[in-house]
Amino acid sequence: MQLIMNCHENNELSLNLLEHYFVSTASFVFELTPYSHWKAILYEVMNIQSTFLWNFTDAMTMCVSLYLTSYFRDLNKLIENQQRL
């Protein structure tokens, strides 16, 4: 955002500046359809939701990995104890 503000004549936050920001960061959306503020807001909400979902998926993957690691360690100990008998 600061880079776009530096390239702009005035360094004030305005709707025109936000339009330039969203058109440059979400060019794949606004190349296909004309820019509108509601689309920019929808894009930003979806971007935040997808980031949250991505992080949640990573956390769940780590939790399942830790569970499986613990399970297989316990299984290994059980097998070792059975072999000693």
mmCIF file as gemmi writes it, N, C-alpha and C atoms, coordinates in Angstrom:
data_model
loop_
_atom_site.group_PDB
_atom_site.id
_atom_site.type_symbol
_atom_site.label_atom_id
_atom_site.label_alt_id
_atom_site.label_comp_id
_atom_site.label_asym_id
_atom_site.label_entity_id
_atom_site.label_seq_id
_atom_site.pdbx_PDB_ins_code
_atom_site.Cartn_x
_atom_site.Cartn_y
_atom_site.Cartn_z
_atom_site.occupancy
_atom_site.B_iso_or_equiv
_atom_site.pdbx_formal_charge
_atom_site.auth_seq_id
_atom_site.auth_asym_id
_atom_site.pdbx_PDB_model_num
ATOM 1 N N . MET Axp A 1 ? 0.832 -1.181 0 1 0 ? 1 A 1
ATOM 2 C CA . MET Axp A 1 ? 0 0 0 1 0 ? 1 A 1
ATOM 3 C C . MET Axp A 1 ? 0.878 1.247 0 1 0 ? 1 A 1
ATOM 4 N N . GLN Axp A 2 ? 1.963 1.216 0.772 1 0 ? 2 A 1
ATOM 5 C CA . GLN Axp A 2 ? 2.852 2.373 0.839 1 0 ? 2 A 1
ATOM 6 C C . GLN Axp A 2 ? 3.496 2.624 -0.517 1 0 ? 2 A 1
ATOM 7 N N . LEU Axp A 3 ? 3.845 1.579 -1.235 1 0 ? 3 A 1
ATOM 8 C CA . LEU Axp A 3 ? 4.439 1.732 -2.561 1 0 ? 3 A 1
ATOM 9 C C . LEU Axp A 3 ? 3.474 2.425 -3.508 1 0 ? 3 A 1
ATOM 10 N N . ILE Axp A 4 ? 2.222 2.048 -3.462 1 0 ? 4 A 1
ATOM 11 C CA . ILE Axp A 4 ? 1.225 2.68 -4.324 1 0 ? 4 A 1
ATOM 12 C C . ILE Axp A 4 ? 1.012 4.126 -3.899 1 0 ? 4 A 1
ATOM 13 N N . MET Axp A 5 ? 1.033 4.389 -2.592 1 0 ? 5 A 1
ATOM 14 C CA . MET Axp A 5 ? 0.878 5.769 -2.129 1 0 ? 5 A 1
ATOM 15 C C . MET Axp A 5 ? 2.056 6.632 -2.573 1 0 ? 5 A 1
ATOM 16 N N . ASN Axp A 6 ? 3.257 6.058 -2.594 1 0 ? 6 A 1
ATOM 17 C CA . ASN Axp A 6 ? 4.425 6.812 -3.045 1 0 ? 6 A 1
ATOM 18 C C . ASN Axp A 6 ? 4.349 7.119 -4.532 1 0 ? 6 A 1
ATOM 19 N N . CYS Axp A 7 ? 3.775 6.238 -5.307 1 0 ? 7 A 1
ATOM 20 C CA . CYS Axp A 7 ? 3.654 6.461 -6.749 1 0 ? 7 A 1
ATOM 21 C C . CYS Axp A 7 ? 2.541 7.446 -7.082 1 0 ? 7 A 1
ATOM 22 N N . HIS Axp A 8 ? 1.632 7.637 -6.168 1 0 ? 8 A 1
ATOM 23 C CA . HIS Axp A 8 ? 0.523 8.565 -6.371 1 0 ? 8 A 1
ATOM 24 C C . HIS Axp A 8 ? 0.987 9.989 -6.11 1 0 ? 8 A 1
ATOM 25 N N . GLU Axp A 9 ? 0.323 10.97 -6.733 1 0 ? 9 A 1
ATOM 26 C CA . GLU Axp A 9 ? 0.705 12.367 -6.523 1 0 ? 9 A 1
ATOM 27 C C . GLU Axp A 9 ? 0.473 12.799 -5.085 1 0 ? 9 A 1
ATOM 28 N N . ASN Axp A 10 ? -0.707 12.524 -4.582 1 0 ? 10 A 1
ATOM 29 C CA . ASN Axp A 10 ? -0.996 12.894 -3.192 1 0 ? 10 A 1
ATOM 30 C C . ASN Axp A 10 ? -0.877 11.653 -2.32 1 0 ? 10 A 1
ATOM 31 N N . ASN Axp A 11 ? -0.365 11.841 -1.14 1 0 ? 11 A 1
ATOM 32 C CA . ASN Axp A 11 ? -0.14 10.715 -0.235 1 0 ? 11 A 1
ATOM 33 C C . ASN Axp A 11 ? -1.302 10.499 0.719 1 0 ? 11 A 1
ATOM 34 N N . GLU Axp A 12 ? -2.503 10.791 0.283 1 0 ? 12 A 1
ATOM 35 C CA . GLU Axp A 12 ? -3.681 10.595 1.112 1 0 ? 12 A 1
ATOM 36 C C . GLU Axp A 12 ? -4.37 9.297 0.726 1 0 ? 12 A 1
ATOM 37 N N . LEU Axp A 13 ? -4.966 8.695 1.712 1 0 ? 13 A 1
ATOM 38 C CA . LEU Axp A 13 ? -5.728 7.477 1.475 1 0 ? 13 A 1
ATOM 39 C C . LEU Axp A 13 ? -7.09 7.863 0.907 1 0 ? 13 A 1
ATOM 40 N N . SER Axp A 14 ? -7.359 7.442 -0.309 1 0 ? 14 A 1
ATOM 41 C CA . SER Axp A 14 ? -8.623 7.787 -0.953 1 0 ? 14 A 1
ATOM 42 C C . SER Axp A 14 ? -9.184 6.554 -1.648 1 0 ? 14 A 1
ATOM 43 N N . LEU Axp A 15 ? -10.407 6.684 -2.137 1 0 ? 15 A 1
ATOM 44 C CA . LEU Axp A 15 ? -11.024 5.559 -2.847 1 0 ? 15 A 1
ATOM 45 C C . LEU Axp A 15 ? -10.278 5.251 -4.135 1 0 ? 15 A 1
ATOM 46 N N . ASN Axp A 16 ? -9.748 6.289 -4.774 1 0 ? 16 A 1
ATOM 47 C CA . ASN Axp A 16 ? -8.975 6.085 -5.992 1 0 ? 16 A 1
ATOM 48 C C . ASN Axp A 16 ? -7.703 5.292 -5.689 1 0 ? 16 A 1
ATOM 49 N N . LEU Axp A 17 ? -7.077 5.611 -4.576 1 0 ? 17 A 1
ATOM 50 C CA . LEU Axp A 17 ? -5.879 4.891 -4.164 1 0 ? 17 A 1
ATOM 51 C C . LEU Axp A 17 ? -6.211 3.433 -3.846 1 0 ? 17 A 1
ATOM 52 N N . LEU Axp A 18 ? -7.325 3.21 -3.161 1 0 ? 18 A 1
ATOM 53 C CA . LEU Axp A 18 ? -7.748 1.836 -2.874 1 0 ? 18 A 1
ATOM 54 C C . LEU Axp A 18 ? -8.045 1.068 -4.158 1 0 ? 18 A 1
ATOM 55 N N . GLU Axp A 19 ? -8.622 1.759 -5.119 1 0 ? 19 A 1
ATOM 56 C CA . GLU Axp A 19 ? -8.885 1.11 -6.405 1 0 ? 19 A 1
ATOM 57 C C . GLU Axp A 19 ? -7.581 0.677 -7.06 1 0 ? 19 A 1
ATOM 58 N N . HIS Axp A 20 ? -6.585 1.543 -7.072 1 0 ? 20 A 1
ATOM 59 C CA . HIS Axp A 20 ? -5.288 1.177 -7.651 1 0 ? 20 A 1
ATOM 60 C C . HIS Axp A 20 ? -4.657 0.009 -6.894 1 0 ? 20 A 1
ATOM 61 N N . TYR Axp A 21 ? -4.801 0.018 -5.581 1 0 ? 21 A 1
ATOM 62 C CA . TYR Axp A 21 ? -4.251 -1.073 -4.767 1 0 ? 21 A 1
ATOM 63 C C . TYR Axp A 21 ? -4.9 -2.405 -5.133 1 0 ? 21 A 1
ATOM 64 N N . PHE Axp A 22 ? -6.225 -2.439 -5.158 1 0 ? 22 A 1
ATOM 65 C CA . PHE Axp A 22 ? -6.908 -3.696 -5.443 1 0 ? 22 A 1
ATOM 66 C C . PHE Axp A 22 ? -6.714 -4.139 -6.886 1 0 ? 22 A 1
ATOM 67 N N . VAL Axp A 23 ? -6.665 -3.201 -7.806 1 0 ? 23 A 1
ATOM 68 C CA . VAL Axp A 23 ? -6.446 -3.574 -9.206 1 0 ? 23 A 1
ATOM 69 C C . VAL Axp A 23 ? -5.05 -4.16 -9.379 1 0 ? 23 A 1
ATOM 70 N N . SER Axp A 24 ? -4.074 -3.657 -8.625 1 0 ? 24 A 1
ATOM 71 C CA . SER Axp A 24 ? -2.718 -4.194 -8.761 1 0 ? 24 A 1
ATOM 72 C C . SER Axp A 24 ? -2.538 -5.508 -8.002 1 0 ? 24 A 1
ATOM 73 N N . THR Axp A 25 ? -3.166 -5.659 -6.837 1 0 ? 25 A 1
ATOM 74 C CA . THR Axp A 25 ? -2.984 -6.897 -6.073 1 0 ? 25 A 1
ATOM 75 C C . THR Axp A 25 ? -3.91 -8.018 -6.53 1 0 ? 25 A 1
ATOM 76 N N . ALA Axp A 26 ? -5.061 -7.678 -7.054 1 0 ? 26 A 1
ATOM 77 C CA . ALA Axp A 26 ? -6.015 -8.691 -7.517 1 0 ? 26 A 1
ATOM 78 C C . ALA Axp A 26 ? -6.276 -8.497 -9.003 1 0 ? 26 A 1
ATOM 79 N N . SER Axp A 27 ? -5.201 -8.393 -9.745 1 0 ? 27 A 1
ATOM 80 C CA . SER Axp A 27 ? -5.358 -8.13 -11.178 1 0 ? 27 A 1
ATOM 81 C C . SER Axp A 27 ? -6.099 -9.261 -11.886 1 0 ? 27 A 1
ATOM 82 N N . PHE Axp A 28 ? -5.961 -10.491 -11.376 1 0 ? 28 A 1
ATOM 83 C CA . PHE Axp A 28 ? -6.646 -11.619 -12.001 1 0 ? 28 A 1
ATOM 84 C C . PHE Axp A 28 ? -8.163 -11.492 -11.908 1 0 ? 28 A 1
ATOM 85 N N . VAL Axp A 29 ? -8.656 -10.743 -10.94 1 0 ? 29 A 1
ATOM 86 C CA . VAL Axp A 29 ? -10.098 -10.523 -10.806 1 0 ? 29 A 1
ATOM 87 C C . VAL Axp A 29 ? -10.534 -9.356 -11.675 1 0 ? 29 A 1
ATOM 88 N N . PHE Axp A 30 ? -9.798 -8.256 -11.579 1 0 ? 30 A 1
ATOM 89 C CA . PHE Axp A 30 ? -10.246 -7.024 -12.215 1 0 ? 30 A 1
ATOM 90 C C . PHE Axp A 30 ? -9.799 -6.892 -13.668 1 0 ? 30 A 1
ATOM 91 N N . GLU Axp A 31 ? -9.085 -7.887 -14.184 1 0 ? 31 A 1
ATOM 92 C CA . GLU Axp A 31 ? -8.858 -7.942 -15.626 1 0 ? 31 A 1
ATOM 93 C C . GLU Axp A 31 ? -10.084 -8.517 -16.326 1 0 ? 31 A 1
ATOM 94 N N . LEU Axp A 32 ? -10.816 -9.356 -15.616 1 0 ? 32 A 1
ATOM 95 C CA . LEU Axp A 32 ? -11.989 -10.005 -16.204 1 0 ? 32 A 1
ATOM 96 C C . LEU Axp A 32 ? -13.261 -9.184 -16.04 1 0 ? 32 A 1
ATOM 97 N N . THR Axp A 33 ? -13.362 -8.475 -14.925 1 0 ? 33 A 1
ATOM 98 C CA . THR Axp A 33 ? -14.557 -7.682 -14.648 1 0 ? 33 A 1
ATOM 99 C C . THR Axp A 33 ? -14.14 -6.268 -14.285 1 0 ? 33 A 1
ATOM 100 N N . PRO Axp A 34 ? -14.999 -5.304 -14.496 1 0 ? 34 A 1
ATOM 101 C CA . PRO Axp A 34 ? -14.651 -3.927 -14.109 1 0 ? 34 A 1
ATOM 102 C C . PRO Axp A 34 ? -14.591 -3.787 -12.587 1 0 ? 34 A 1
ATOM 103 N N . TYR Axp A 35 ? -13.786 -2.84 -12.134 1 0 ? 35 A 1
ATOM 104 C CA . TYR Axp A 35 ? -13.609 -2.62 -10.7 1 0 ? 35 A 1
ATOM 105 C C . TYR Axp A 35 ? -14.875 -2.046 -10.079 1 0 ? 35 A 1
ATOM 106 N N . SER Axp A 36 ? -15.202 -2.534 -8.902 1 0 ? 36 A 1
ATOM 107 C CA . SER Axp A 36 ? -16.23 -1.92 -8.065 1 0 ? 36 A 1
ATOM 108 C C . SER Axp A 36 ? -15.842 -2.177 -6.613 1 0 ? 36 A 1
ATOM 109 N N . HIS Axp A 37 ? -16.289 -1.301 -5.74 1 0 ? 37 A 1
ATOM 110 C CA . HIS Axp A 37 ? -15.877 -1.388 -4.342 1 0 ? 37 A 1
ATOM 111 C C . HIS Axp A 37 ? -16.383 -2.662 -3.671 1 0 ? 37 A 1
ATOM 112 N N . TRP Axp A 38 ? -17.588 -3.089 -3.989 1 0 ? 38 A 1
ATOM 113 C CA . TRP Axp A 38 ? -18.114 -4.289 -3.352 1 0 ? 38 A 1
ATOM 114 C C . TRP Axp A 38 ? -17.311 -5.522 -3.764 1 0 ? 38 A 1
ATOM 115 N N . LYS Axp A 39 ? -16.806 -5.544 -5.001 1 0 ? 39 A 1
ATOM 116 C CA . LYS Axp A 39 ? -15.969 -6.673 -5.42 1 0 ? 39 A 1
ATOM 117 C C . LYS Axp A 39 ? -14.639 -6.66 -4.677 1 0 ? 39 A 1
ATOM 118 N N . ALA Axp A 40 ? -14.101 -5.466 -4.457 1 0 ? 40 A 1
ATOM 119 C CA . ALA Axp A 40 ? -12.843 -5.355 -3.723 1 0 ? 40 A 1
ATOM 120 C C . ALA Axp A 40 ? -13.018 -5.821 -2.28 1 0 ? 40 A 1
ATOM 121 N N . ILE Axp A 41 ? -14.125 -5.428 -1.662 1 0 ? 41 A 1
ATOM 122 C CA . ILE Axp A 41 ? -14.39 -5.853 -0.284 1 0 ? 41 A 1
ATOM 123 C C . ILE Axp A 41 ? -14.599 -7.364 -0.23 1 0 ? 41 A 1
ATOM 124 N N . LEU Axp A 42 ? -15.347 -7.889 -1.183 1 0 ? 42 A 1
ATOM 125 C CA . LEU Axp A 42 ? -15.572 -9.333 -1.243 1 0 ? 42 A 1
ATOM 126 C C . LEU Axp A 42 ? -14.252 -10.076 -1.44 1 0 ? 42 A 1
ATOM 127 N N . TYR Axp A 43 ? -13.397 -9.557 -2.313 1 0 ? 43 A 1
ATOM 128 C CA . TYR Axp A 43 ? -12.082 -10.163 -2.533 1 0 ? 43 A 1
ATOM 129 C C . TYR Axp A 43 ? -11.279 -10.171 -1.237 1 0 ? 43 A 1
ATOM 130 N N . GLU Axp A 44 ? -11.283 -9.067 -0.51 1 0 ? 44 A 1
ATOM 131 C CA . GLU Axp A 44 ? -10.503 -8.97 0.728 1 0 ? 44 A 1
ATOM 132 C C . GLU Axp A 44 ? -11.042 -9.924 1.789 1 0 ? 44 A 1
ATOM 133 N N . VAL Axp A 45 ? -12.356 -10.035 1.913 1 0 ? 45 A 1
ATOM 134 C CA . VAL Axp A 45 ? -12.952 -10.97 2.874 1 0 ? 45 A 1
ATOM 135 C C . VAL Axp A 45 ? -12.585 -12.406 2.506 1 0 ? 45 A 1
ATOM 136 N N . MET Axp A 46 ? -12.681 -12.74 1.237 1 0 ? 46 A 1
ATOM 137 C CA . MET Axp A 46 ? -12.332 -14.089 0.799 1 0 ? 46 A 1
ATOM 138 C C . MET Axp A 46 ? -10.848 -14.367 1.008 1 0 ? 46 A 1
ATOM 139 N N . ASN Axp A 47 ? -10.02 -13.366 0.807 1 0 ? 47 A 1
ATOM 140 C CA . ASN Axp A 47 ? -8.587 -13.517 1.019 1 0 ? 47 A 1
ATOM 141 C C . ASN Axp A 47 ? -8.285 -13.801 2.487 1 0 ? 47 A 1
ATOM 142 N N . ILE Axp A 48 ? -8.931 -13.08 3.387 1 0 ? 48 A 1
ATOM 143 C CA . ILE Axp A 48 ? -8.732 -13.302 4.825 1 0 ? 48 A 1
ATOM 144 C C . ILE Axp A 48 ? -9.245 -14.683 5.224 1 0 ? 48 A 1
ATOM 145 N N . GLN Axp A 49 ? -10.407 -15.072 4.701 1 0 ? 49 A 1
ATOM 146 C CA . GLN Axp A 49 ? -10.956 -16.39 5.025 1 0 ? 49 A 1
ATOM 147 C C . GLN Axp A 49 ? -10.061 -17.513 4.512 1 0 ? 49 A 1
ATOM 148 N N . SER Axp A 50 ? -9.536 -17.362 3.312 1 0 ? 50 A 1
ATOM 149 C CA . SER Axp A 50 ? -8.674 -18.416 2.777 1 0 ? 50 A 1
ATOM 150 C C . SER Axp A 50 ? -7.366 -18.503 3.551 1 0 ? 50 A 1
ATOM 151 N N . THR Axp A 51 ? -6.855 -17.368 4.017 1 0 ? 51 A 1
ATOM 152 C CA . THR Axp A 51 ? -5.65 -17.385 4.847 1 0 ? 51 A 1
ATOM 153 C C . THR Axp A 51 ? -5.921 -18.106 6.163 1 0 ? 51 A 1
ATOM 154 N N . PHE Axp A 52 ? -7.062 -17.815 6.79 1 0 ? 52 A 1
ATOM 155 C CA . PHE Axp A 52 ? -7.43 -18.5 8.028 1 0 ? 52 A 1
ATOM 156 C C . PHE Axp A 52 ? -7.578 -20 7.788 1 0 ? 52 A 1
ATOM 157 N N . LEU Axp A 53 ? -8.252 -20.367 6.715 1 0 ? 53 A 1
ATOM 158 C CA . LEU Axp A 53 ? -8.466 -21.78 6.414 1 0 ? 53 A 1
ATOM 159 C C . LEU Axp A 53 ? -7.145 -22.49 6.157 1 0 ? 53 A 1
ATOM 160 N N . TRP Axp A 54 ? -6.239 -21.834 5.452 1 0 ? 54 A 1
ATOM 161 C CA . TRP Axp A 54 ? -4.928 -22.4 5.174 1 0 ? 54 A 1
ATOM 162 C C . TRP Axp A 54 ? -4.186 -22.662 6.486 1 0 ? 54 A 1
ATOM 163 N N . ASN Axp A 55 ? -4.178 -21.686 7.381 1 0 ? 55 A 1
ATOM 164 C CA . ASN Axp A 55 ? -3.491 -21.854 8.661 1 0 ? 55 A 1
ATOM 165 C C . ASN Axp A 55 ? -4.166 -22.916 9.526 1 0 ? 55 A 1
ATOM 166 N N . PHE Axp A 56 ? -5.485 -22.966 9.502 1 0 ? 56 A 1
ATOM 167 C CA . PHE Axp A 56 ? -6.211 -23.984 10.257 1 0 ? 56 A 1
ATOM 168 C C . PHE Axp A 56 ? -5.874 -25.379 9.735 1 0 ? 56 A 1
ATOM 169 N N . THR Axp A 57 ? -5.81 -25.526 8.42 1 0 ? 57 A 1
ATOM 170 C CA . THR Axp A 57 ? -5.458 -26.812 7.822 1 0 ? 57 A 1
ATOM 171 C C . THR Axp A 57 ? -4.048 -27.222 8.22 1 0 ? 57 A 1
ATOM 172 N N . ASP Axp A 58 ? -3.115 -26.278 8.217 1 0 ? 58 A 1
ATOM 173 C CA . ASP Axp A 58 ? -1.751 -26.58 8.655 1 0 ? 58 A 1
ATOM 174 C C . ASP Axp A 58 ? -1.725 -27.026 10.112 1 0 ? 58 A 1
ATOM 175 N N . ALA Axp A 59 ? -2.473 -26.334 10.959 1 0 ? 59 A 1
ATOM 176 C CA . ALA Axp A 59 ? -2.51 -26.699 12.381 1 0 ? 59 A 1
ATOM 177 C C . ALA Axp A 59 ? -3.116 -28.085 12.572 1 0 ? 59 A 1
ATOM 178 N N . MET Axp A 60 ? -4.173 -28.393 11.839 1 0 ? 60 A 1
ATOM 179 C CA . MET Axp A 60 ? -4.789 -29.723 11.945 1 0 ? 60 A 1
ATOM 180 C C . MET Axp A 60 ? -3.825 -30.807 11.465 1 0 ? 60 A 1
ATOM 181 N N . THR Axp A 61 ? -3.094 -30.529 10.395 1 0 ? 61 A 1
ATOM 182 C CA . THR Axp A 61 ? -2.11 -31.488 9.893 1 0 ? 61 A 1
ATOM 183 C C . THR Axp A 61 ? -1.038 -31.756 10.946 1 0 ? 61 A 1
ATOM 184 N N . MET Axp A 62 ? -0.583 -30.699 11.618 1 0 ? 62 A 1
ATOM 185 C CA . MET Axp A 62 ? 0.421 -30.878 12.674 1 0 ? 62 A 1
ATOM 186 C C . MET Axp A 62 ? -0.139 -31.686 13.837 1 0 ? 62 A 1
ATOM 187 N N . CYS Axp A 63 ? -1.381 -31.422 14.222 1 0 ? 63 A 1
ATOM 188 C CA . CYS Axp A 63 ? -1.997 -32.167 15.333 1 0 ? 63 A 1
ATOM 189 C C . CYS Axp A 63 ? -2.142 -33.642 14.993 1 0 ? 63 A 1
ATOM 190 N N . VAL Axp A 64 ? -2.589 -33.944 13.802 1 0 ? 64 A 1
ATOM 191 C CA . VAL Axp A 64 ? -2.736 -35.34 13.388 1 0 ? 64 A 1
ATOM 192 C C . VAL Axp A 64 ? -1.368 -36.01 13.32 1 0 ? 64 A 1
ATOM 193 N N . SER Axp A 65 ? -0.367 -35.292 12.842 1 0 ? 65 A 1
ATOM 194 C CA . SER Axp A 65 ? 0.986 -35.849 12.778 1 0 ? 65 A 1
ATOM 195 C C . SER Axp A 65 ? 1.521 -36.164 14.166 1 0 ? 65 A 1
ATOM 196 N N . LEU Axp A 66 ? 1.3 -35.254 15.115 1 0 ? 66 A 1
ATOM 197 C CA . LEU Axp A 66 ? 1.747 -35.507 16.488 1 0 ? 66 A 1
ATOM 198 C C . LEU Axp A 66 ? 1.014 -36.702 17.096 1 0 ? 66 A 1
ATOM 199 N N . TYR Axp A 67 ? -0.279 -36.804 16.83 1 0 ? 67 A 1
ATOM 200 C CA . TYR Axp A 67 ? -1.047 -37.94 17.34 1 0 ? 67 A 1
ATOM 201 C C . TYR Axp A 67 ? -0.52 -39.251 16.762 1 0 ? 67 A 1
ATOM 202 N N . LEU Axp A 68 ? -0.294 -39.282 15.455 1 0 ? 68 A 1
ATOM 203 C CA . LEU Axp A 68 ? 0.198 -40.509 14.828 1 0 ? 68 A 1
ATOM 204 C C . LEU Axp A 68 ? 1.591 -40.87 15.326 1 0 ? 68 A 1
ATOM 205 N N . THR Axp A 69 ? 2.435 -39.87 15.527 1 0 ? 69 A 1
ATOM 206 C CA . THR Axp A 69 ? 3.772 -40.123 16.065 1 0 ? 69 A 1
ATOM 207 C C . THR Axp A 69 ? 3.676 -40.762 17.442 1 0 ? 69 A 1
ATOM 208 N N . SER Axp A 70 ? 2.836 -40.209 18.288 1 0 ? 70 A 1
ATOM 209 C CA . SER Axp A 70 ? 2.654 -40.756 19.637 1 0 ? 70 A 1
ATOM 210 C C . SER Axp A 70 ? 2.075 -42.167 19.58 1 0 ? 70 A 1
ATOM 211 N N . TYR Axp A 71 ? 1.106 -42.375 18.713 1 0 ? 71 A 1
ATOM 212 C CA . TYR Axp A 71 ? 0.472 -43.689 18.585 1 0 ? 71 A 1
ATOM 213 C C . TYR Axp A 71 ? 1.492 -44.743 18.153 1 0 ? 71 A 1
ATOM 214 N N . PHE Axp A 72 ? 2.298 -44.423 17.151 1 0 ? 72 A 1
ATOM 215 C CA . PHE Axp A 72 ? 3.256 -45.409 16.656 1 0 ? 72 A 1
ATOM 216 C C . PHE Axp A 72 ? 4.41 -45.63 17.631 1 0 ? 72 A 1
ATOM 217 N N . ARG Axp A 73 ? 4.765 -44.637 18.429 1 0 ? 73 A 1
ATOM 218 C CA . ARG Axp A 73 ? 5.763 -44.859 19.487 1 0 ? 73 A 1
ATOM 219 C C . ARG Axp A 73 ? 5.22 -45.843 20.517 1 0 ? 73 A 1
ATOM 220 N N . ASP Axp A 74 ? 3.976 -45.638 20.914 1 0 ? 74 A 1
ATOM 221 C CA . ASP Axp A 74 ? 3.356 -46.563 21.868 1 0 ? 74 A 1
ATOM 222 C C . ASP Axp A 74 ? 3.238 -47.963 21.273 1 0 ? 74 A 1
ATOM 223 N N . LEU Axp A 75 ? 2.883 -48.048 20.012 1 0 ? 75 A 1
ATOM 224 C CA . LEU Axp A 75 ? 2.777 -49.348 19.344 1 0 ? 75 A 1
ATOM 225 C C . LEU Axp A 75 ? 4.141 -50.028 19.283 1 0 ? 75 A 1
ATOM 226 N N . ASN Axp A 76 ? 5.181 -49.271 19.004 1 0 ? 76 A 1
ATOM 227 C CA . ASN Axp A 76 ? 6.534 -49.825 18.982 1 0 ? 76 A 1
ATOM 228 C C . ASN Axp A 76 ? 6.924 -50.372 20.347 1 0 ? 76 A 1
ATOM 229 N N . LYS Axp A 77 ? 6.613 -49.621 21.41 1 0 ? 77 A 1
ATOM 230 C CA . LYS Axp A 77 ? 6.925 -50.084 22.763 1 0 ? 77 A 1
ATOM 231 C C . LYS Axp A 77 ? 6.167 -51.369 23.081 1 0 ? 77 A 1
ATOM 232 N N . LEU Axp A 78 ? 4.912 -51.439 22.67 1 0 ? 78 A 1
ATOM 233 C CA . LEU Axp A 78 ? 4.105 -52.638 22.904 1 0 ? 78 A 1
ATOM 234 C C . LEU Axp A 78 ? 4.696 -53.837 22.168 1 0 ? 78 A 1
ATOM 235 N N . ILE Axp A 79 ? 5.108 -53.648 20.946 1 0 ? 79 A 1
ATOM 236 C CA . ILE Axp A 79 ? 5.699 -54.744 20.164 1 0 ? 79 A 1
ATOM 237 C C . ILE Axp A 79 ? 7.013 -55.19 20.787 1 0 ? 79 A 1
ATOM 238 N N . GLU Axp A 80 ? 7.845 -54.241 21.229 1 0 ? 80 A 1
ATOM 239 C CA . GLU Axp A 80 ? 9.114 -54.591 21.871 1 0 ? 80 A 1
ATOM 240 C C . GLU Axp A 80 ? 8.878 -55.381 23.151 1 0 ? 80 A 1
ATOM 241 N N . ASN Axp A 81 ? 7.889 -54.971 23.933 1 0 ? 81 A 1
ATOM 242 C CA . ASN Axp A 81 ? 7.581 -55.699 25.168 1 0 ? 81 A 1
ATOM 243 C C . ASN Axp A 81 ? 7.072 -57.103 24.876 1 0 ? 81 A 1
ATOM 244 N N . GLN Axp A 82 ? 6.304 -57.288 23.832 1 0 ? 82 A 1
ATOM 245 C CA . GLN Axp A 82 ? 5.786 -58.61 23.468 1 0 ? 82 A 1
ATOM 246 C C . GLN Axp A 82 ? 6.905 -59.507 22.96 1 0 ? 82 A 1
ATOM 247 N N . GLN Axp A 83 ? 7.88 -58.935 22.284 1 0 ? 83 A 1
ATOM 248 C CA . GLN Axp A 83 ? 8.989 -59.739 21.769 1 0 ? 83 A 1
ATOM 249 C C . GLN Axp A 83 ? 9.898 -60.216 22.897 1 0 ? 83 A 1
ATOM 250 N N . ARG Axp A 84 ? 10.016 -59.43 23.947 1 0 ? 84 A 1
ATOM 251 C CA . ARG Axp A 84 ? 10.863 -59.807 25.079 1 0 ? 84 A 1
ATOM 252 C C . ARG Axp A 84 ? 10.265 -60.969 25.867 1 0 ? 84 A 1
ATOM 253 N N . LEU Axp A 85 ? 8.97 -61.112 25.817 1 0 ? 85 A 1
ATOM 254 C CA . LEU Axp A 85 ? 8.322 -62.193 26.574 1 0 ? 85 A 1
ATOM 255 C C . LEU Axp A 85 ? 8.496 -63.478 25.873 1 0 ? 85 A 1
